[in-house]
């Protein structure tokens, strides 16, 4: 048997120690041989790892944040390699074997540390790091939504929490009036507005009409008769010259004849108004006004995150996946309630540009600058990636 | 043809044909806890309802939807709005 450190004795090696045997002792008080008289071969002068200072974890103990650990300092014969195992309340976290670890909801209100194991030719030795206490789970706004929408999946909870945290860190959260993250997989969950998760029209919850398919990847209108009422009227709920709309489309629109409207609105006359829509000419547009004057023309009908924003009478722009498109117009605010999935919130049978494009996110709110819109894309795309439904 | 006879591929292009009276019964009614029926007219001015609404309907009052005649969906063409 071999003893890397210790006082053991036996028929085999003792790397460090006071043991005696018929073979080798690398350091110690025993006899040192390059090989035993019987012909056994052993390492000579190999010093196994010895911990000089413990590993140290850095990072914030908040769900969604990433912790990292140092190796600590070690002596011993080179080369020394290191492996890592992160622990939650002293128990190993399955698969957490890198020198970084991103905290998930399950880590909330627990203690996290990391065991670093140093290995060389002479053996291995493990040392535990300091422990980090993780704060109770979640942002209060995220928790309110999670509770209202009955989100129970750990990954989904963490995704919402990180999304809210990111939006707040970017200074965007306060500019949002309605956010539809379409998380959970059912109409009962997809209807909630993250900004105000109450099951009332006044809170801008969505009311679905017609044929929607709700799944873990989002809410998909059927392109035949599906639309959703947001109850949000920019003319009443936004200040003049400050508005934005966004829509995360997971469905490529390739129709060359008709148009598909992802966001639209009522008009006083009952006519449709397409606000963000894919057209049969292969281009997507945003028309955030009620005068049929397009203000932003996107280059394609591709999948991705469309944002259209207005921050002044003439500062009007759009972004698709953070690529900037700019146009100008001087038009009135939308004076109609915004719908999703169709060109209007139609009375029964009223013609509209129903869309077949699945949405994994949508929002309505105050105007966003180009930088804010780009940051918004980063936050929303991170959200989609964390749910494995990004395009 | 009834909905039970449609293949998955056919379900993507068929809709249920409604009478005016049936349309009036559906308007403003929920087919599950959070979704309302939305009968519309096709390009031939037939009143129709989507496959999704028929399949997702949880309201026993509208069980007759399963017996609707299925027709090919002919959408109204949406012109450019500007």
Short mmCIF file of C-alpha atoms in Angstrom, two decimals, chain A residues 28-309:
data_model
loop_
_atom_site.label_atom_id
_atom_site.label_comp_id
_atom_site.label_asym_id
_atom_site.label_seq_id
_atom_site.Cartn_x
_atom_site.Cartn_y
_atom_site.Cartn_z
CA UNK A 28 11.37 11.06 6.08
CA UNK A 29 13.27 9.13 8.43
CA UNK A 30 13.32 5.91 6.64
CA UNK A 31 15.61 4.48 4.12
CA UNK A 32 15.47 5.80 0.57
CA UNK A 33 16.01 3.54 -2.36
CA UNK A 34 15.59 4.03 -6.02
CA UNK A 35 14.17 0.63 -6.06
CA UNK A 36 13.57 -2.03 -3.56
CA UNK A 37 15.89 -4.90 -3.20
CA UNK A 38 13.23 -7.06 -4.67
CA UNK A 39 13.15 -4.96 -7.83
CA UNK A 40 10.05 -2.83 -7.17
CA UNK A 41 10.35 0.63 -8.80
CA UNK A 42 9.15 3.79 -7.08
CA UNK A 43 9.31 7.55 -7.46
CA UNK A 44 12.26 9.06 -5.81
CA UNK A 45 12.19 12.53 -4.33
CA UNK A 46 8.61 13.22 -5.37
CA UNK A 47 6.88 15.50 -2.93
CA UNK A 48 3.09 15.30 -3.00
CA UNK A 49 1.04 18.52 -2.86
CA UNK A 50 1.13 20.42 0.39
CA UNK A 51 -1.37 23.24 0.99
CA UNK A 52 0.19 26.52 1.99
CA UNK A 53 -2.89 28.74 1.73
CA UNK A 54 -6.49 27.78 1.20
CA UNK A 55 -8.50 28.53 -1.96
CA UNK A 56 -10.51 31.74 -1.84
CA UNK A 57 -13.92 32.29 -3.42
CA UNK A 58 -14.77 35.69 -4.86
CA UNK A 59 -18.05 36.98 -6.23
CA UNK A 60 -21.42 38.03 -4.98
CA UNK A 61 -23.66 35.59 -3.16
CA UNK A 62 -26.69 36.42 -5.25
CA UNK A 63 -28.61 34.02 -7.44
CA UNK A 64 -27.55 34.55 -11.03
CA UNK A 65 -24.09 35.80 -10.13
CA UNK A 66 -20.93 33.84 -10.89
CA UNK A 67 -18.48 32.81 -8.20
CA UNK A 68 -14.87 31.97 -8.91
CA UNK A 69 -12.23 30.32 -6.79
CA UNK A 70 -8.48 30.56 -6.63
CA UNK A 71 -6.41 27.39 -6.47
CA UNK A 72 -4.85 28.43 -3.21
CA UNK A 73 -1.10 28.05 -2.96
CA UNK A 74 0.65 24.75 -2.84
CA UNK A 75 4.09 23.25 -2.67
CA UNK A 76 5.16 19.90 -3.96
CA UNK A 77 6.75 18.43 -6.99
CA UNK A 78 5.64 20.03 -10.23
CA UNK A 79 3.57 19.74 -12.25
CA UNK A 80 0.56 20.09 -10.02
CA UNK A 81 -2.90 20.04 -11.54
CA UNK A 82 -6.11 21.17 -9.91
CA UNK A 83 -9.69 19.98 -9.97
CA UNK A 84 -12.74 21.64 -8.44
CA UNK A 85 -15.93 20.58 -6.80
CA UNK A 86 -18.48 23.13 -5.64
CA UNK A 87 -20.59 22.27 -2.62
CA UNK A 88 -23.96 23.43 -1.35
CA UNK A 89 -24.29 23.15 2.41
CA UNK A 90 -21.44 20.66 2.34
CA UNK A 91 -22.88 18.41 -0.36
CA UNK A 92 -21.45 18.18 -3.83
CA UNK A 93 -23.31 20.02 -6.60
CA UNK A 94 -23.59 17.67 -9.53
CA UNK A 95 -21.58 18.86 -12.51
CA UNK A 96 -20.14 21.92 -10.75
CA UNK A 97 -16.52 21.06 -11.47
CA UNK A 98 -15.07 24.22 -12.98
CA UNK A 99 -13.24 27.01 -11.20
CA UNK A 100 -16.34 29.18 -11.66
CA UNK A 101 -19.91 28.49 -10.66
CA UNK A 102 -23.05 30.49 -11.44
CA UNK A 103 -25.51 30.55 -8.58
CA UNK A 104 -28.98 29.19 -9.32
CA UNK A 105 -32.21 29.50 -7.41
CA UNK A 106 -31.54 26.26 -5.56
CA UNK A 107 -28.55 27.96 -3.97
CA UNK A 108 -30.61 30.69 -2.34
CA UNK A 109 -30.21 30.84 1.43
CA UNK A 110 -27.48 28.19 1.39
CA UNK A 111 -23.74 28.16 1.97
CA UNK A 112 -21.51 27.55 -1.04
CA UNK A 113 -17.86 26.53 -0.95
CA UNK A 114 -15.44 24.83 -3.26
CA UNK A 115 -13.09 21.90 -2.73
CA UNK A 116 -9.89 22.26 -4.68
CA UNK A 117 -7.88 19.10 -5.17
CA UNK A 118 -4.22 19.37 -6.10
CA UNK A 119 -2.64 16.39 -7.77
CA UNK A 120 0.89 15.53 -8.80
CA UNK A 121 2.89 12.39 -9.34
CA UNK A 122 3.16 11.89 -5.63
CA UNK A 123 -0.55 12.00 -4.86
CA UNK A 124 -3.49 14.27 -4.22
CA UNK A 125 -4.65 16.57 -1.49
CA UNK A 126 -7.92 18.48 -1.16
CA UNK A 127 -8.56 21.78 0.55
CA UNK A 128 -11.83 23.60 1.10
CA UNK A 129 -12.28 27.25 0.32
CA UNK A 130 -14.03 29.83 2.40
CA UNK A 131 -17.84 29.65 2.26
CA UNK A 132 -20.14 32.20 0.66
CA UNK A 133 -23.64 32.74 2.02
CA UNK A 134 -26.16 33.14 -0.75
CA UNK A 135 -28.91 35.65 -0.26
CA UNK A 136 -32.53 34.61 -0.18
CA UNK A 137 -33.81 34.01 -3.67
CA UNK A 138 -34.80 36.62 -5.99
CA UNK A 139 -35.66 40.15 -6.70
CA UNK A 140 -38.98 41.18 -5.18
CA UNK A 141 -40.46 42.12 -8.56
CA UNK A 142 -39.33 38.82 -10.04
CA UNK A 143 -40.79 36.95 -7.08
CA UNK A 144 -44.13 38.69 -7.51
CA UNK A 145 -44.32 37.52 -11.11
CA UNK A 146 -43.12 34.01 -10.27
CA UNK A 147 -45.84 33.71 -7.66
CA UNK A 148 -48.61 35.15 -9.84
CA UNK A 149 -47.71 33.03 -12.86
CA UNK A 150 -47.17 29.93 -10.72
CA UNK A 151 -43.68 29.37 -12.11
CA UNK A 152 -42.19 26.37 -10.31
CA UNK A 153 -39.32 25.34 -12.58
CA UNK A 154 -35.96 26.28 -11.07
CA UNK A 155 -34.42 27.30 -14.39
CA UNK A 156 -37.40 29.47 -15.27
CA UNK A 157 -37.35 31.14 -11.86
CA UNK A 158 -33.67 31.93 -12.21
CA UNK A 159 -34.22 33.24 -15.75
CA UNK A 160 -36.90 35.68 -14.62
CA UNK A 161 -34.84 36.80 -11.66
CA UNK A 162 -31.79 37.42 -13.84
CA UNK A 163 -33.89 39.22 -16.46
CA UNK A 164 -35.34 41.62 -13.89
CA UNK A 165 -31.92 42.16 -12.34
CA UNK A 166 -30.38 42.86 -15.74
CA UNK A 167 -33.11 45.31 -16.73
CA UNK A 168 -32.66 47.15 -13.45
CA UNK A 169 -28.89 47.21 -13.81
CA UNK A 170 -29.26 48.65 -17.32
CA UNK A 171 -31.68 51.30 -16.07
CA UNK A 172 -34.39 49.98 -18.38
CA UNK A 173 -36.79 48.49 -15.85
CA UNK A 174 -38.40 51.81 -14.96
CA UNK A 175 -39.10 52.50 -18.64
CA UNK A 176 -41.18 49.39 -19.05
CA UNK A 177 -44.94 49.50 -18.73
CA UNK A 178 -45.77 45.99 -19.87
CA UNK A 179 -43.42 43.03 -20.28
CA UNK A 180 -44.66 39.68 -21.54
CA UNK A 181 -41.93 37.05 -21.05
CA UNK A 182 -44.16 34.16 -22.18
CA UNK A 183 -42.72 31.75 -19.68
CA UNK A 184 -44.37 28.70 -18.15
CA UNK A 185 -46.01 27.19 -21.21
CA UNK A 186 -49.71 27.91 -20.68
CA UNK A 187 -52.13 30.76 -21.40
CA UNK A 188 -52.71 31.07 -17.66
CA UNK A 189 -49.00 31.85 -17.23
CA UNK A 190 -48.33 33.72 -20.48
CA UNK A 191 -50.98 36.33 -19.78
CA UNK A 192 -49.08 38.02 -16.96
CA UNK A 193 -47.30 41.36 -17.26
CA UNK A 194 -43.96 41.10 -15.49
CA UNK A 195 -44.15 44.75 -14.50
CA UNK A 196 -47.47 44.38 -12.75
CA UNK A 197 -48.43 40.73 -12.45
CA UNK A 198 -52.07 41.10 -11.55
CA UNK A 199 -54.87 39.25 -13.30
CA UNK A 200 -56.71 42.41 -14.31
CA UNK A 201 -57.07 44.42 -17.50
CA UNK A 202 -55.88 47.52 -15.68
CA UNK A 203 -52.58 45.74 -15.04
CA UNK A 204 -52.22 45.10 -18.78
CA UNK A 205 -52.52 41.36 -18.54
CA UNK A 206 -53.07 39.74 -21.92
CA UNK A 207 -56.41 38.29 -22.90
CA UNK A 208 -56.04 35.71 -25.62
CA UNK A 209 -58.53 35.34 -28.43
CA UNK A 210 -58.70 32.75 -31.17
CA UNK A 211 -56.20 30.00 -31.83
CA UNK A 212 -52.99 30.33 -29.83
CA UNK A 213 -50.58 27.52 -29.07
CA UNK A 214 -48.82 27.97 -25.76
CA UNK A 215 -45.65 26.03 -25.06
CA UNK A 216 -42.33 26.29 -23.27
CA UNK A 217 -40.88 28.19 -26.24
CA UNK A 218 -43.49 30.94 -26.18
CA UNK A 219 -46.92 31.89 -27.45
CA UNK A 220 -47.70 31.20 -31.08
CA UNK A 221 -50.70 32.74 -32.82
CA UNK A 222 -52.09 30.60 -35.62
CA UNK A 223 -52.06 33.28 -38.31
CA UNK A 224 -55.76 32.62 -38.86
CA UNK A 225 -57.67 34.38 -36.09
CA UNK A 226 -55.43 34.64 -33.01
CA UNK A 227 -54.76 37.90 -31.25
CA UNK A 228 -54.25 39.11 -27.69
CA UNK A 229 -55.49 42.29 -26.08
CA UNK A 230 -52.95 44.16 -23.93
CA UNK A 231 -55.40 46.87 -22.80
CA UNK A 232 -52.49 49.30 -23.17
CA UNK A 233 -53.23 52.59 -24.88
CA UNK A 234 -50.03 54.58 -25.45
CA UNK A 235 -51.96 57.78 -25.72
CA UNK A 236 -53.16 57.29 -22.16
CA UNK A 237 -50.19 55.55 -20.59
CA UNK A 238 -47.15 57.06 -22.32
CA UNK A 239 -46.04 60.66 -22.38
CA UNK A 240 -45.78 62.37 -25.75
CA UNK A 241 -42.84 61.36 -27.92
CA UNK A 242 -41.67 58.59 -25.65
CA UNK A 243 -42.67 55.07 -26.50
CA UNK A 244 -41.28 51.73 -27.49
CA UNK A 245 -42.53 48.32 -28.51
CA UNK A 246 -40.64 45.07 -28.79
CA UNK A 247 -41.36 41.58 -30.07
CA UNK A 248 -39.11 38.52 -29.99
CA UNK A 249 -40.05 36.48 -33.03
CA UNK A 250 -39.07 32.82 -33.21
CA UNK A 251 -40.76 32.14 -36.55
CA UNK A 252 -39.30 33.03 -39.92
CA UNK A 253 -41.91 34.75 -42.08
CA UNK A 254 -41.48 33.75 -45.69
CA UNK A 255 -44.88 34.57 -47.16
CA UNK A 256 -44.42 36.68 -50.29
CA UNK A 257 -48.04 37.72 -50.66
CA UNK A 258 -49.60 38.76 -47.41
CA UNK A 259 -48.52 40.56 -44.25
CA UNK A 260 -48.22 39.32 -40.69
CA UNK A 261 -48.61 41.77 -37.87
CA UNK A 262 -46.94 40.95 -34.56
CA UNK A 263 -48.22 44.06 -32.81
CA UNK A 264 -51.11 46.21 -33.91
CA UNK A 265 -53.92 48.33 -32.52
CA UNK A 266 -57.53 49.32 -32.68
CA UNK A 267 -58.53 52.50 -34.40
CA UNK A 268 -61.59 54.57 -33.89
CA UNK A 269 -62.88 53.48 -37.28
CA UNK A 270 -62.14 49.83 -36.63
CA UNK A 271 -59.43 49.68 -39.27
CA UNK A 272 -56.24 47.81 -38.57
CA UNK A 273 -52.99 49.51 -37.75
CA UNK A 274 -49.89 47.38 -38.05
CA UNK A 275 -47.27 48.45 -35.56
CA UNK A 276 -44.58 45.81 -35.90
CA UNK A 277 -45.14 43.55 -38.83
CA UNK A 278 -43.53 41.36 -41.46
CA UNK A 279 -44.57 42.18 -44.98
CA UNK A 280 -44.88 40.14 -48.11
CA UNK A 281 -42.05 42.12 -49.68
CA UNK A 282 -39.51 40.55 -47.35
CA UNK A 283 -39.13 43.50 -45.06
CA UNK A 284 -40.37 44.12 -41.55
CA UNK A 285 -41.69 47.47 -40.47
CA UNK A 286 -42.61 49.32 -37.38
CA UNK A 287 -45.36 51.90 -37.58
CA UNK A 288 -45.85 53.29 -34.09
CA UNK A 289 -48.41 55.89 -35.02
CA UNK A 290 -51.95 56.03 -36.23
CA UNK A 291 -51.41 57.72 -39.55
CA UNK A 292 -50.10 54.84 -41.63
CA UNK A 293 -46.69 56.44 -41.99
CA UNK A 294 -43.98 53.90 -41.51
CA UNK A 295 -41.09 55.07 -39.44
CA UNK A 296 -38.74 52.11 -39.24
CA UNK A 297 -38.00 49.65 -42.00
CA UNK A 298 -36.05 46.56 -41.00
CA UNK A 299 -34.01 44.83 -43.64
CA UNK A 300 -35.59 41.42 -43.37
CA UNK A 301 -38.36 39.32 -41.94
CA UNK A 302 -35.83 37.25 -40.04
CA UNK A 303 -36.29 35.83 -36.61
CA UNK A 304 -35.01 37.81 -33.67
CA UNK A 305 -35.74 40.66 -31.30
CA UNK A 306 -37.42 43.68 -32.86
CA UNK A 307 -37.44 46.95 -30.94
CA UNK A 308 -38.95 50.19 -32.21
CA UNK A 309 -38.57 53.31 -30.15
#
